[in-house]
Coordinates of C-alpha atoms and ligand atoms in Angstrom, one line a residue:
X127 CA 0.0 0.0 0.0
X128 CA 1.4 3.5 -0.7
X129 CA 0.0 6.0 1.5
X130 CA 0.4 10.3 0.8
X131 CA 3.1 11.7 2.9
X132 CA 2.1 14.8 4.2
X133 CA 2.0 18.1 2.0
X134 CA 4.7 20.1 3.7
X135 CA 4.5 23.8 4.1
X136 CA 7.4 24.6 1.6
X137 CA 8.9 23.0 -1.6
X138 CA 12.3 23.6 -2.5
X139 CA 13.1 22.4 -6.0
X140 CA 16.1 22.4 -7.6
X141 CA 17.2 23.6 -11.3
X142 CA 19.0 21.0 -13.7
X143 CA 21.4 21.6 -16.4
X144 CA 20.6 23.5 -19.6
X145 CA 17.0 24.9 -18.2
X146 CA 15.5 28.5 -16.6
X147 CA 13.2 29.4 -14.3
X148 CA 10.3 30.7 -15.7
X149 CA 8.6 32.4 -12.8
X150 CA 10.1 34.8 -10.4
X151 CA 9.0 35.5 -6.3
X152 CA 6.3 37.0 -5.3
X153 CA 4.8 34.8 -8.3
X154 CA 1.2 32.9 -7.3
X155 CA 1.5 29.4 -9.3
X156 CA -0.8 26.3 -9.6
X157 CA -0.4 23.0 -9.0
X158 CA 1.1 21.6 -12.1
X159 CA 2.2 24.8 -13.6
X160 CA 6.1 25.2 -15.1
X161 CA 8.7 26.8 -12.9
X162 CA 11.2 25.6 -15.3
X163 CA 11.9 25.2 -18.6
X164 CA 15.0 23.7 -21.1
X165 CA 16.5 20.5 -21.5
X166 CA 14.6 19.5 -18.0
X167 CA 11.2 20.7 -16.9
X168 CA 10.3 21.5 -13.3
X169 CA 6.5 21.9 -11.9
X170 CA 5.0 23.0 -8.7
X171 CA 4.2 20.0 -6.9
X172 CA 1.4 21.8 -5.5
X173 CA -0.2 25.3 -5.7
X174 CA 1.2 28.6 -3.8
X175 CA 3.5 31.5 -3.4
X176 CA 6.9 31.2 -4.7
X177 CA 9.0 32.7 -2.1
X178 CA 12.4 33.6 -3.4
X179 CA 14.5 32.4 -6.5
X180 CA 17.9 32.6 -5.9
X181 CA 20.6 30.6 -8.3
X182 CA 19.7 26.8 -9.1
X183 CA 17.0 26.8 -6.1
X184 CA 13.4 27.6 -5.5
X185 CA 11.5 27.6 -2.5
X186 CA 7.6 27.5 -3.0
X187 CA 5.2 28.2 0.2
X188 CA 2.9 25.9 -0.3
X189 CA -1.3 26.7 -0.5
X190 CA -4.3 24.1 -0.7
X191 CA -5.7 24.4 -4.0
X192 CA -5.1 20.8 -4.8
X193 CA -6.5 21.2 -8.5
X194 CA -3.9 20.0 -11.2
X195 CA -3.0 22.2 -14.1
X196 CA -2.8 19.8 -16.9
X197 CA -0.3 19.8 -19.6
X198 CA -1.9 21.0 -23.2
X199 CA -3.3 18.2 -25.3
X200 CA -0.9 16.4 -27.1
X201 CA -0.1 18.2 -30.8
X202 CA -0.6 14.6 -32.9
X203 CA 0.7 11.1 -32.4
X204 CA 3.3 10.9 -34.0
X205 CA 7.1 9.7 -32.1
X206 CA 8.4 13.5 -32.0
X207 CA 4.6 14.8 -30.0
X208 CA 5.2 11.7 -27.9
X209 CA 9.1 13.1 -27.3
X210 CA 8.0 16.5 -26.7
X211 CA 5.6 15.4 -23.8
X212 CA 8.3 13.1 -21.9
X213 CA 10.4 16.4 -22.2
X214 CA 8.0 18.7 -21.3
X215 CA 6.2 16.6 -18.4
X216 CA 9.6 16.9 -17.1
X217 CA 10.1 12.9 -16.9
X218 CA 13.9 11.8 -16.0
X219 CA 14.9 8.4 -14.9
X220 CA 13.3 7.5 -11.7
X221 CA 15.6 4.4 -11.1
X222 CA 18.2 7.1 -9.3
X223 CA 20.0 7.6 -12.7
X224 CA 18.3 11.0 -13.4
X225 CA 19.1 11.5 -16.9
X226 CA 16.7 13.0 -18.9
X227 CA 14.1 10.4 -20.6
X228 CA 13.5 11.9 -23.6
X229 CA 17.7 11.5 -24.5
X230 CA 17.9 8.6 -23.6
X231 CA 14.6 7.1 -25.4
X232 CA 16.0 9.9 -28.9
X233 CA 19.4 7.8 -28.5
X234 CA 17.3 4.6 -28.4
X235 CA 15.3 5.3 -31.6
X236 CA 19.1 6.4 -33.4
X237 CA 20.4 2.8 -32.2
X238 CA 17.6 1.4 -33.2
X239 CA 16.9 -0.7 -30.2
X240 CA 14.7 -4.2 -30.8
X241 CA 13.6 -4.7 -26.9
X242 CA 12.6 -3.0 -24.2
X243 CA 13.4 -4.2 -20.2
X244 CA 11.4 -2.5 -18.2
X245 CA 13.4 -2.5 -14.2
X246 CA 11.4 -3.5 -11.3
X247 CA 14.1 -4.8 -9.5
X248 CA 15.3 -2.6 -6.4
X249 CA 18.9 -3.1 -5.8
X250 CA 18.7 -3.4 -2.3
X251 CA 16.3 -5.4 0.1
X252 CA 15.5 -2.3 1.8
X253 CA 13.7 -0.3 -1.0
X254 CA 10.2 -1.5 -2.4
X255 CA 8.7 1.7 -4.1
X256 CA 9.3 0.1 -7.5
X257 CA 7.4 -3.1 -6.9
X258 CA 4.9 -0.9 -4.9
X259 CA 4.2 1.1 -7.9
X260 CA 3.7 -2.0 -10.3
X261 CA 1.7 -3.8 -7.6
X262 CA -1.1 -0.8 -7.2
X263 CA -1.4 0.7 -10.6
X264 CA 0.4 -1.7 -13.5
X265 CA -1.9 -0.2 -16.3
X266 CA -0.1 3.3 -16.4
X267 CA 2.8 1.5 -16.1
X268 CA 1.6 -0.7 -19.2
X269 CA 0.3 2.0 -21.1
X270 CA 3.9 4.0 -20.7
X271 CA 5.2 0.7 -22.0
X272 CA 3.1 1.1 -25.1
X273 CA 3.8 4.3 -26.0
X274 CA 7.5 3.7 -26.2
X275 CA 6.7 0.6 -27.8
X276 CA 4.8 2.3 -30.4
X277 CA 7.7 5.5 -30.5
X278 CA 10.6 2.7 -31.2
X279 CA 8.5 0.4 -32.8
X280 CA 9.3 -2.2 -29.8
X281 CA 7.7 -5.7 -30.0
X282 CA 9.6 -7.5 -27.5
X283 CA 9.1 -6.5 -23.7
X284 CA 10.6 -7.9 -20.8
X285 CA 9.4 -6.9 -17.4
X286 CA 12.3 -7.6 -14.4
X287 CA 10.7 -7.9 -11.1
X288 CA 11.2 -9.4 -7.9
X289 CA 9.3 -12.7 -7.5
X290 CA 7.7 -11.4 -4.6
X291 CA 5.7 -8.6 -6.8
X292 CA 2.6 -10.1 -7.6
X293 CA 1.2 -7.7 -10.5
X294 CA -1.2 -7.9 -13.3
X295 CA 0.9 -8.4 -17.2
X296 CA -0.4 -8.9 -20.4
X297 CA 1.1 -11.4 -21.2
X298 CA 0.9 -12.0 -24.6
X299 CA 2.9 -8.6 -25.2
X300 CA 5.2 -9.0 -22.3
X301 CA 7.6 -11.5 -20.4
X302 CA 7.9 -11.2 -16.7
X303 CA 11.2 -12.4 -15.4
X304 CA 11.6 -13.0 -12.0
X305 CA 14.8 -12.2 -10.0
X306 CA 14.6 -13.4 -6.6
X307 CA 18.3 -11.8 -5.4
X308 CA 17.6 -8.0 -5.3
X309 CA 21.6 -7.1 -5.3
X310 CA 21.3 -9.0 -9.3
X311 CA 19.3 -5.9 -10.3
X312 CA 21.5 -3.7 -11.8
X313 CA 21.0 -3.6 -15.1
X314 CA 24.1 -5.1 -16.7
X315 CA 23.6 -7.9 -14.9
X316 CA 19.4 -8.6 -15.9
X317 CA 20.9 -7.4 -20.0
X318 CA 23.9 -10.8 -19.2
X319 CA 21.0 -13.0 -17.6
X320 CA 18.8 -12.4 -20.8
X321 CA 21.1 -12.0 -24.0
X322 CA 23.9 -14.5 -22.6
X323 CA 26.4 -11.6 -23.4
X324 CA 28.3 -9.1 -21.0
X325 CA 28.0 -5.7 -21.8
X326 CA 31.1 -4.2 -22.4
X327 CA 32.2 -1.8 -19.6
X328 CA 32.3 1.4 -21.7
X329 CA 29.2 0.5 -23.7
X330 CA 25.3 1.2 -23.1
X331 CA 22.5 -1.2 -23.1
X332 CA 21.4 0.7 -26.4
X333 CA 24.7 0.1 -28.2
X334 CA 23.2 -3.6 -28.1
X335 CA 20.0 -3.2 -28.6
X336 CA 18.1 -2.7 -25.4
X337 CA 16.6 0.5 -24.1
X338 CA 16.2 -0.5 -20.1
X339 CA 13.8 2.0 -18.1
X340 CA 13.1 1.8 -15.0
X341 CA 9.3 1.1 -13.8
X342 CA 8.3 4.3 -11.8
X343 CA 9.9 6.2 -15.4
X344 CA 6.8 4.3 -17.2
X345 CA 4.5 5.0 -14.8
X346 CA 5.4 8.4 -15.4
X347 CA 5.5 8.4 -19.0
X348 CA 2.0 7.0 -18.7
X349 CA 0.5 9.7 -16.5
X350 CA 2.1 12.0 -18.9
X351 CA 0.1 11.3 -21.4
X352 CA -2.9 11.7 -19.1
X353 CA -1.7 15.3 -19.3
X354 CA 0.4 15.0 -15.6
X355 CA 3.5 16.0 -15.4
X356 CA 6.3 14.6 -12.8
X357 CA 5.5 15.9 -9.4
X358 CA 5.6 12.9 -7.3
X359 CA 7.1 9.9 -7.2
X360 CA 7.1 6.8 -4.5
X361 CA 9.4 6.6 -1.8
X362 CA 10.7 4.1 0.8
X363 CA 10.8 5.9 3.7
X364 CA 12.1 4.2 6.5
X365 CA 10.6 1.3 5.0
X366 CA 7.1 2.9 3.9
X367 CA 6.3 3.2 0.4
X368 CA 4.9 7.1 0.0
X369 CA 4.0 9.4 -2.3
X370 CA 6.3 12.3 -1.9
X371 CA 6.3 15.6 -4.0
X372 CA 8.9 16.5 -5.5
X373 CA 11.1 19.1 -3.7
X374 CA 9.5 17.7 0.3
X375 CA 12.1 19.1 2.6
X376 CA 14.4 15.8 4.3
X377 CA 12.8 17.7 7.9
X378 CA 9.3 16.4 7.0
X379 CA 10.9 13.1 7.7
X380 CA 13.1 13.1 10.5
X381 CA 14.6 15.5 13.3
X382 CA 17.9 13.5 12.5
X383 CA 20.7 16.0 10.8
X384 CA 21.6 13.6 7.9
X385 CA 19.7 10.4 6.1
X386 CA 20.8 8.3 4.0
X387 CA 18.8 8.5 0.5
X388 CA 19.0 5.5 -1.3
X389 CA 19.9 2.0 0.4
X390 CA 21.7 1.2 3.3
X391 CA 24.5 -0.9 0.6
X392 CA 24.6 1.5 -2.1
X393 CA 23.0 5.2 -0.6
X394 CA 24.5 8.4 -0.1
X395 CA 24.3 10.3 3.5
X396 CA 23.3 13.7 3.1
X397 CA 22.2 16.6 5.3
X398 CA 18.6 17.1 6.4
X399 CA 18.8 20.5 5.1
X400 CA 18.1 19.4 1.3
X401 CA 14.7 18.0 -0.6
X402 CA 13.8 15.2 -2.1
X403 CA 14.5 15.3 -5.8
X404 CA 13.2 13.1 -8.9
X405 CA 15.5 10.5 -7.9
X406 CA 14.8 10.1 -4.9
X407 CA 13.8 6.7 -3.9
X408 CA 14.9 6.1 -0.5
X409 CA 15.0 7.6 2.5
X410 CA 16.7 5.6 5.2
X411 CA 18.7 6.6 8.8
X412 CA 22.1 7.8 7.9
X413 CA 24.9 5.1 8.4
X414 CA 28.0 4.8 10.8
X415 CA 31.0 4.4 9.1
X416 CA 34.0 3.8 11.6
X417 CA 36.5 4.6 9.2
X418 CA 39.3 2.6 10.8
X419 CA 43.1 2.9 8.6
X420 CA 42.5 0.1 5.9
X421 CA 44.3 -3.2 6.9
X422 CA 44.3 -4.2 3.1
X423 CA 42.7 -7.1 4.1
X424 CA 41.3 -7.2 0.6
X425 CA 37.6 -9.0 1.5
X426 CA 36.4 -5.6 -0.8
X427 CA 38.5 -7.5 -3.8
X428 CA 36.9 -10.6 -3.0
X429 CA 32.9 -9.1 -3.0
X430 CA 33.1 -6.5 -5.9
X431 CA 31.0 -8.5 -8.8
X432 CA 33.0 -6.3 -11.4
X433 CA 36.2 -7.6 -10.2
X434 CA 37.4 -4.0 -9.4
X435 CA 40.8 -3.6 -7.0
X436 CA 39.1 -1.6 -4.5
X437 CA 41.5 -2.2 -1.8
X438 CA 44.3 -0.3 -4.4
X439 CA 41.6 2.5 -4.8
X440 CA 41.3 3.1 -1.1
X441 CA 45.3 3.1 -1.1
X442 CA 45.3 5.0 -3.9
X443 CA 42.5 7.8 -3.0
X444 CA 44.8 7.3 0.3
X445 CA 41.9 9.6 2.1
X446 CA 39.4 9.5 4.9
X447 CA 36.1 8.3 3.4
X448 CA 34.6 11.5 4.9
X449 CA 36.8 13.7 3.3
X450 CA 36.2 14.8 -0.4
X451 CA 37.2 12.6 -2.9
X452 CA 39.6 14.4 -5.8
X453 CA 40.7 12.7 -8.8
X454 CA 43.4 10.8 -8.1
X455 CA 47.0 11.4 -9.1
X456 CA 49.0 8.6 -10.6
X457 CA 52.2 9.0 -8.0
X458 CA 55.1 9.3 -10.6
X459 CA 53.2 12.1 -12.3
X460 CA 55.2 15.4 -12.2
X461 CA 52.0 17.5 -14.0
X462 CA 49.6 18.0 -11.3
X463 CA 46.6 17.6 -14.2
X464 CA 47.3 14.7 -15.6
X465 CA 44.9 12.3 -14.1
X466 CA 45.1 8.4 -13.2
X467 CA 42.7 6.3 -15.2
X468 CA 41.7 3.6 -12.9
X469 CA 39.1 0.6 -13.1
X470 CA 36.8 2.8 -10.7
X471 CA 34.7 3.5 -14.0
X472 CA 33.4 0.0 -13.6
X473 CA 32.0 0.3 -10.3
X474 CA 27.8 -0.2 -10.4
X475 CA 27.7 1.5 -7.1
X476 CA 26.3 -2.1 -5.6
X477 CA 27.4 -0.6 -2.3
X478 CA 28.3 -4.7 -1.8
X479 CA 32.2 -4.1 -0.7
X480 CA 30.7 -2.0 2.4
X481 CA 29.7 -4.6 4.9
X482 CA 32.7 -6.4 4.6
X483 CA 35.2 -4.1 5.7
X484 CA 36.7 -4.7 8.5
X485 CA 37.6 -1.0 8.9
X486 CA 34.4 0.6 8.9
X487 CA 35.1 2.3 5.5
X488 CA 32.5 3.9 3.4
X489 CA 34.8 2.0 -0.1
X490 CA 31.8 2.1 -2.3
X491 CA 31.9 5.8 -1.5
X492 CA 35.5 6.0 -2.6
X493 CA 35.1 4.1 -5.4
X494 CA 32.0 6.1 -6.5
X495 CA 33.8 9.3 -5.6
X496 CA 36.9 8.1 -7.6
X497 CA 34.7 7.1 -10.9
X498 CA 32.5 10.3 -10.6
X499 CA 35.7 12.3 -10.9
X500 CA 37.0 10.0 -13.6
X501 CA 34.3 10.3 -15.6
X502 CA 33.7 14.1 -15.3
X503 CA 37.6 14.2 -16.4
X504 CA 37.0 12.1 -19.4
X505 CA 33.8 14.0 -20.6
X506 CA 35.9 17.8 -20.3
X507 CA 39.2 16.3 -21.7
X508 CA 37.3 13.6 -24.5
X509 CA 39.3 15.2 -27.2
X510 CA 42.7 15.3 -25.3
X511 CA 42.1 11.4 -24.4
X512 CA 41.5 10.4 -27.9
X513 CA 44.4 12.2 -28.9
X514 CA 46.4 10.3 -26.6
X515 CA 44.7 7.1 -27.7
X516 CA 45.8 7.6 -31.4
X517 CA 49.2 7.8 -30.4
X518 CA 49.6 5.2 -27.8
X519 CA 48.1 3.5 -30.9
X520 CA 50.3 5.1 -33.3
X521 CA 53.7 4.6 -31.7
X522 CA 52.7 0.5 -30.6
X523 CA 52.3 0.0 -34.5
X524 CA 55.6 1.5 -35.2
X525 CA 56.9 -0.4 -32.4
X526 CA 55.3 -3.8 -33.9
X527 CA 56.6 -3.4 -37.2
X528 CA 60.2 -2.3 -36.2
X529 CA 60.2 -5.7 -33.9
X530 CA 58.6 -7.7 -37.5
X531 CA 61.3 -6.0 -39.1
X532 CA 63.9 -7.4 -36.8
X533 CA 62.6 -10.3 -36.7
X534 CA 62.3 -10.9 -41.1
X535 CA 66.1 -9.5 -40.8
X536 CA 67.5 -12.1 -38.5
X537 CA 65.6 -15.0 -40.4
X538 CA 67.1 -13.9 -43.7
X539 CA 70.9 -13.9 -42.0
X540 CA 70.0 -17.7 -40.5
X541 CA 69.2 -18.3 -44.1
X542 CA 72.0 -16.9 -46.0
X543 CA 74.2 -18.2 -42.9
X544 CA 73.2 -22.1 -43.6
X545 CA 73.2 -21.6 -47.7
X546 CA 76.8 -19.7 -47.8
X547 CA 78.4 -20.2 -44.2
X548 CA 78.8 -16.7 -44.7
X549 CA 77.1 -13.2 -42.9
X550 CA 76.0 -10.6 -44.9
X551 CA 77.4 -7.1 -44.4
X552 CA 75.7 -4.7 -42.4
X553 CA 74.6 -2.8 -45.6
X554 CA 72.0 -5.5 -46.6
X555 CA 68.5 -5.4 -46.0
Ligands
SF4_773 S1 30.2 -0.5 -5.1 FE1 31.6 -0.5 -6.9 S2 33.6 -1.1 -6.0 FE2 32.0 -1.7 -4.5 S3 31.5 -3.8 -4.9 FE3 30.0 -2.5 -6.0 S4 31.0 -2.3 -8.1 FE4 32.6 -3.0 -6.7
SF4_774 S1 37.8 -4.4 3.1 FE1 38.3 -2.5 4.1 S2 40.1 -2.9 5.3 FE2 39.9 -4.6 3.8 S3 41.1 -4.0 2.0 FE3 39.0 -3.3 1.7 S4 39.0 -1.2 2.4 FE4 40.8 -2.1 3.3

């Protein structure tokens, strides 16, 4: 059952990348009405008073008009009006990813994709909002399917859910597949289970021909084209499934000065003075870490299902878990800037090397810390790194050829050796 947490008094809602605010303070908005517009679209998750604007945040004093200011009726049916909607219902991926849907669904239909997986699977035992969500209402959740279906020209759906979600499927359109271990849920691992292949580790389920969304991203999708936009989602909070809107201040849930928002493997602790955003799917009590020195007793190694060192990347990052996490620098480097690339780019954020350290050590927070830098690195210097690539590439084919070369040269001498008993000069060849 998913009950309606409490509408607070405020909403603070944050601005993403590539958007503007399109009302200022003072402003009187409804329920359902754009604060922001761009690559991702905010709403008021209820009616009121917004209350100040400053930067990438807006606080909104909340009213009791509770009636929903739809989105206008769709212009046609075609795949780009479909696109338009996700974009403009402000839908992003509800699975904790974030990333806007409408890319990722414009990226699909580019690749081509032949199959969708739609990701009921909660990584951790602690969170249920997903199998909540396709327990009480699976037809918005089917009719999202659908219409991404119909936008990619999908036949072949596969819905991953735990096999303790009993919902309703049609299934003559869809195939349920049941995963009983909730830490097999990340999405590499359901795309290995059901195409026999591994994903590469710098490749994307559409590279191969899957577009995988997550099931509360559906559900959304589907109320979108009710005319909703995003301005709730379910959340486990503190083991609850609610509806929260988007922007409820972390005080409406605890007195506590941090929480941990995701699960108690793979979450992140954060202070109580922030909201709940669209990827919020958690909220749980904040952890302990002990953060004891690391005894590199290596049982991190041994857990990591990506076969990560992450006992060298705690060495490495050689820094308290609580402190901030900077890029790390490969030791003999003398430039300050140039950046080590390590294997923390495969991490799934699991969260599964936590509860075997001995130490106390937040590692999937290192790891995560280390990869987030990485990866922010390789997006600003892309150019620079391929560069580089072309001439590590470059000067091991020269190297190949000039050991070929040696190697043709001393075959001809053994020949002309055993035909003559003589050596050639060192002019030949
Ligand atoms: S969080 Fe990352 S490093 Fe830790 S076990 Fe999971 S994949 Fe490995
Ligand atoms: S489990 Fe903890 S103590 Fe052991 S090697 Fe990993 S980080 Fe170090």
């Amino acid at each position: 059952v998913i009950t309606q947490q409490a509408l607070p008094s405020e909403l603070m809602v944050s601005l993403r990348a590539e958007s503007a605010w399109v009302v200022t303070a003072a402003q009187s908005v409804r329920r359902g009405e754009t604060l922001a517009r761009g690559m991702c679209f905010e709403h008021a998750a209820a009616a009121g008073t917004v209350i100040s604007v400053h930067g990438d945040t807006l606080i909104l004093q909340t009213g009791t008009d509770e009636v929903e200011v739809r989105l206008p009726p769709l212009e046609g049916s075609d795949g780009a009006a479909v696109l338009r909607r996700i974009q403009e219902a402000g839908i992003v991926g509800l699975g904790g990813g974030g990333y806007p849907t409408h890319l990722k669904l414009l990226a699909a239909a580019r690749k081509r994709v032949h199959t969708l997986l739609v990701n009921a699977v909660e990584c951790e035992p602690g969170i249920t909002c997903d199998a909540a969500l396709l327990e009480e209402d699976a037809a918005c959740v089917h009719a999202g399917i659908d219409a991404v279906c119909a936008l990619l020209g999908i036949a072949d759906t596969h819905i991953a859910a735990s096999d303790k979600t009993a919902f309703e499927h049609r299934s003559a359109s869809t195939t349920v597949i049941r995963q009983p271990n909730p830490t097999d849920g990340a999405e590499r691992y359901l795309l290995e289970r059901l195409s026999g292949e591994r994903l590469p580790a710098d490749a994307l389920p559409v590279d191969v021909g899957w577009v995988v969304l997550n099931v509360g991203t559906l559900h959304a999708i589907g109320r979108a084209l009710q005319g909703f936009p995003l301005t709730t989602r379910v959340v486990t909070v503190f083991g609850e499934n609610r509806w929260v809107r988007i922007g409820t201040p972390l005080t409406s849930f605890t007195a506590a000065s941090q929480v941990c928002i995701g699960g108690e493997l793979s979450g992140v602790d954060v202070s109580t003075a922030g909201a709940t955003d669209k990827r919020t799917n958690s909220i749980q009590p904040a952890r302990r870490f002990t953060n004891l020195p690391c005894i590199r007793c290596g049982a991190c190694d041994l857990r990591c299902p990506e076969q990560i060192p992450v006992a060298n990347l705690v060495s490495l990052s050689a820094i308290h878990p609580s402190a901030k996490h900077p890029s790390p620098k490969h030791p003999s480097a003398t430039n300050s800037q140039v950046p080590l690339r390590t294997t923390a780019s495969r991490c799934i954020a699991c969260g599964l090397c936590n509860p075997v350290c001995p130490s106390g050590i937040d590692v999937a927070g290192v790891v995560r810390s280390l990869r987030d830098a990485e990866r922010a690195q390789a997006r600003r210097t892309s150019t620079t790194f391929r560069v580089e690539q072309r001439f590590q590439r470059h000067t091991t084919r020269q190297a190949l050829e000039a050991l070929a070369q040696a190697e043709r040269r001393a075959n001809r001498l053994a020949r002309l050796d055993a035909e003559s008993g003589t050596t050639p000069g060192a002019g030949d060849d």
